[in-house]
XYZ file of C-alpha atoms in Angstrom:
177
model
C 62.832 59.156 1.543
C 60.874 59.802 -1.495
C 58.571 57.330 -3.226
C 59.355 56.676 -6.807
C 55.131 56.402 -8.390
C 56.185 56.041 -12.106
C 58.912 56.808 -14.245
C 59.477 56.806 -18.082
C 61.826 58.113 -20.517
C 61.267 61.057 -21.763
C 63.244 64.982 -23.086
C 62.379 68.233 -22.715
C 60.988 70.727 -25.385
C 60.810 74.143 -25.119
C 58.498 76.772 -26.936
C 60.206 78.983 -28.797
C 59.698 83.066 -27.339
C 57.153 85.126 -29.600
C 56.210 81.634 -31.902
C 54.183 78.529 -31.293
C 57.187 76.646 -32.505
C 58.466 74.112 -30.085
C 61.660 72.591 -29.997
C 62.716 69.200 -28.943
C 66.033 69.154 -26.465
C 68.699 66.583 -27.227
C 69.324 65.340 -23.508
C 68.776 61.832 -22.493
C 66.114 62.343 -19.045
C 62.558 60.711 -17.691
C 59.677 62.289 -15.739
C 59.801 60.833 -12.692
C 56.526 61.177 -10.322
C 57.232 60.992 -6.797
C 55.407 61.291 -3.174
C 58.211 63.801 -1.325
C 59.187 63.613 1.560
C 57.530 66.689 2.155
C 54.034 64.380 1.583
C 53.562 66.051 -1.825
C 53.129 64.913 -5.400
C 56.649 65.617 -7.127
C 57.020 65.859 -11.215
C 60.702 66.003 -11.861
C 62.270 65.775 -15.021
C 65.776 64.348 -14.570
C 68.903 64.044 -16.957
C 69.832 60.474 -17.557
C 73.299 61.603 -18.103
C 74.177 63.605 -15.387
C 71.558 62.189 -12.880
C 70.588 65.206 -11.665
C 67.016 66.503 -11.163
C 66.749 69.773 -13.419
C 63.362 70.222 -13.172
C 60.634 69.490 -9.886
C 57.349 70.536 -9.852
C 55.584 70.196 -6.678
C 51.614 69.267 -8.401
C 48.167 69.568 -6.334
C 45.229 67.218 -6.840
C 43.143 68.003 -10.311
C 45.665 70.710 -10.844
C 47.449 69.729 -13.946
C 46.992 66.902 -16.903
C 49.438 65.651 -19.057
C 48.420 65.616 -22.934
C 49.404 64.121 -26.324
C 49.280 67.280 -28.421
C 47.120 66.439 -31.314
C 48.842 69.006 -33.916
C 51.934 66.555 -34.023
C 50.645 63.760 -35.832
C 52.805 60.591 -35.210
C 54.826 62.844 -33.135
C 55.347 61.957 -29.498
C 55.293 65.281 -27.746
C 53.600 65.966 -24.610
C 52.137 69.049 -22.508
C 52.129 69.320 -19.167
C 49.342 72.180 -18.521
C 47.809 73.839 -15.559
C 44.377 74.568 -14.339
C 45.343 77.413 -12.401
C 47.848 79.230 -14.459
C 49.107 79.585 -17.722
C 52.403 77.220 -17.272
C 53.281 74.679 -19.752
C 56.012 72.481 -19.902
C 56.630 70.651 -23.324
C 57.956 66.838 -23.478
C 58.964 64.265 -26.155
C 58.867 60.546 -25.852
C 62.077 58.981 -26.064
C 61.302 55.234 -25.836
C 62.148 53.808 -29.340
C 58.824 52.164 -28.895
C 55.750 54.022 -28.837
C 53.625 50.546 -27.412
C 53.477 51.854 -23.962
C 52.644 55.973 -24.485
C 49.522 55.744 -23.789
C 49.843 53.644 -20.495
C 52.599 55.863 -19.299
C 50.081 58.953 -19.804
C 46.873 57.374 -18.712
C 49.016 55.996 -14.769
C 50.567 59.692 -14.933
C 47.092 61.308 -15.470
C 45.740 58.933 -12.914
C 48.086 60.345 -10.454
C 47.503 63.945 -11.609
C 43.885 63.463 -10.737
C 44.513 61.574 -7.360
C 47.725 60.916 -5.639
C 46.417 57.503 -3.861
C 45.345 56.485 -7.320
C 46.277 52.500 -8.184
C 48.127 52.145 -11.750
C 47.085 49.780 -14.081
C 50.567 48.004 -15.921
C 50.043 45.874 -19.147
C 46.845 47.218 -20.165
C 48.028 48.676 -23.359
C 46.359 47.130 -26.655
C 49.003 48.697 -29.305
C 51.687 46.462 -30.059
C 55.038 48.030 -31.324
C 55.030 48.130 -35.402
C 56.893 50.254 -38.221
C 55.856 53.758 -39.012
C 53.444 53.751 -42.324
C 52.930 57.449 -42.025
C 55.394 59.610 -44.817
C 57.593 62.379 -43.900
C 56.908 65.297 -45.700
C 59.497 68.078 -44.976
C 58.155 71.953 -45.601
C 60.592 74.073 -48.312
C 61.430 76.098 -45.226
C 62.625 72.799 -43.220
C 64.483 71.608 -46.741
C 66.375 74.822 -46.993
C 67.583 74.675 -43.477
C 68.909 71.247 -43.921
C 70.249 72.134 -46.943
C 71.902 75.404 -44.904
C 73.212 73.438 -42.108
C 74.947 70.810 -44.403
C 76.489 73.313 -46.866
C 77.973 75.194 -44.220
C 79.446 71.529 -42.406
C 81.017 70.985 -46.166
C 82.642 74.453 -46.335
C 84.145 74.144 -42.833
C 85.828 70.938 -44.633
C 84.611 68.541 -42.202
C 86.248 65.051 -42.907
C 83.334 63.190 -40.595
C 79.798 63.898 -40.069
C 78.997 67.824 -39.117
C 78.666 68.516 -35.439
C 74.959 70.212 -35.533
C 72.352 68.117 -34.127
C 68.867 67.942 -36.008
C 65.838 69.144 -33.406
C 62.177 67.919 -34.492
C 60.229 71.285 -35.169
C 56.877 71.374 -34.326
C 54.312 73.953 -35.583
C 51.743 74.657 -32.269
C 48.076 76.197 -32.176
C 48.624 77.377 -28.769
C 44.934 77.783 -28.385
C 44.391 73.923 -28.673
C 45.723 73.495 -25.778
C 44.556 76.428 -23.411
């Protein structure tokens, strides 16, 4: 049986082919950081929905790092990079408070670095407070909202339009190389 190390919620992103655009998924899921059975250091992303495990990563000491990506802002996205190849694997946040990010990272980073590390719980300073920071959409993100909505309208839609809003994100991949 495998060890459950640390666990948070948490969605998948995914960069989009040819663009340093990434987009945020819409599933419910958590990283989950397990010792295997196999004695290794697991990093699974699993569906809160479905339950299942879509995504395990078997990880090697010093190998890989998990890292707020700076170009977001207030965002809450996440890269999980290697040291020894070019992988990346893109994650949002999905705890409605961002209070314990940083904790979350620092124990998974901790881990990363050495699998018999010891976490440290309820060390986090920030305490959870309302978003000062303004939204300012781009003309190009206006115009797509203003797409998707006209087109809900002229499919006479009685309720709200079935499209789901992604978070876009505008990447330097060479910040995080």
């Amino acid at each position: 049986m495998s060890d459950t190390l640390l666990a948070f919620k948490a969605g998948r992103a995914h960069r989009r082919p040819g663009t340093n655009f990434v987009d945020a998924r819409p599933e419910k899921g958590a990283i989950v950081l397990t010792n295997g059975e196999d004695g290794l250091l697991h990093f699974m992303w699993k569906n809160r929905t479905t339950g299942n495990v879509e995504e395990d990563l078997i990880l090697f000491p010093s190998d890989a790092s998990f890292v707020k990506l700076p170009q977001i802002g207030d965002g809450r996205v996440y890269v999980l990079k290697f040291s020894s190849s070019d992988q990346r694997h893109f994650f949002w946040m999905q705890d409605a408070s961002s209070a314990r990010d940083e904790e979350f990272t620092t124990n998974l980073n901790g881990y990363l670095e050495d699998p018999d590390f010891t976490p440290h719980w309820g060390t986090s300073q920030q305490q959870p407070q309302a978003s000062t920071s303004e939204f300012r959409a781009t003309q190009e993100q206006i115009n797509q909202l203003a797409a998707i909505l006209g087109d809900a309208a002229d499919e006479g839609r009685s309720g709200p339009p079935g499209y789901y809003l992604y978070p876009l994100v505008l990447l330097n991949t060479h910040d995080f190389e």
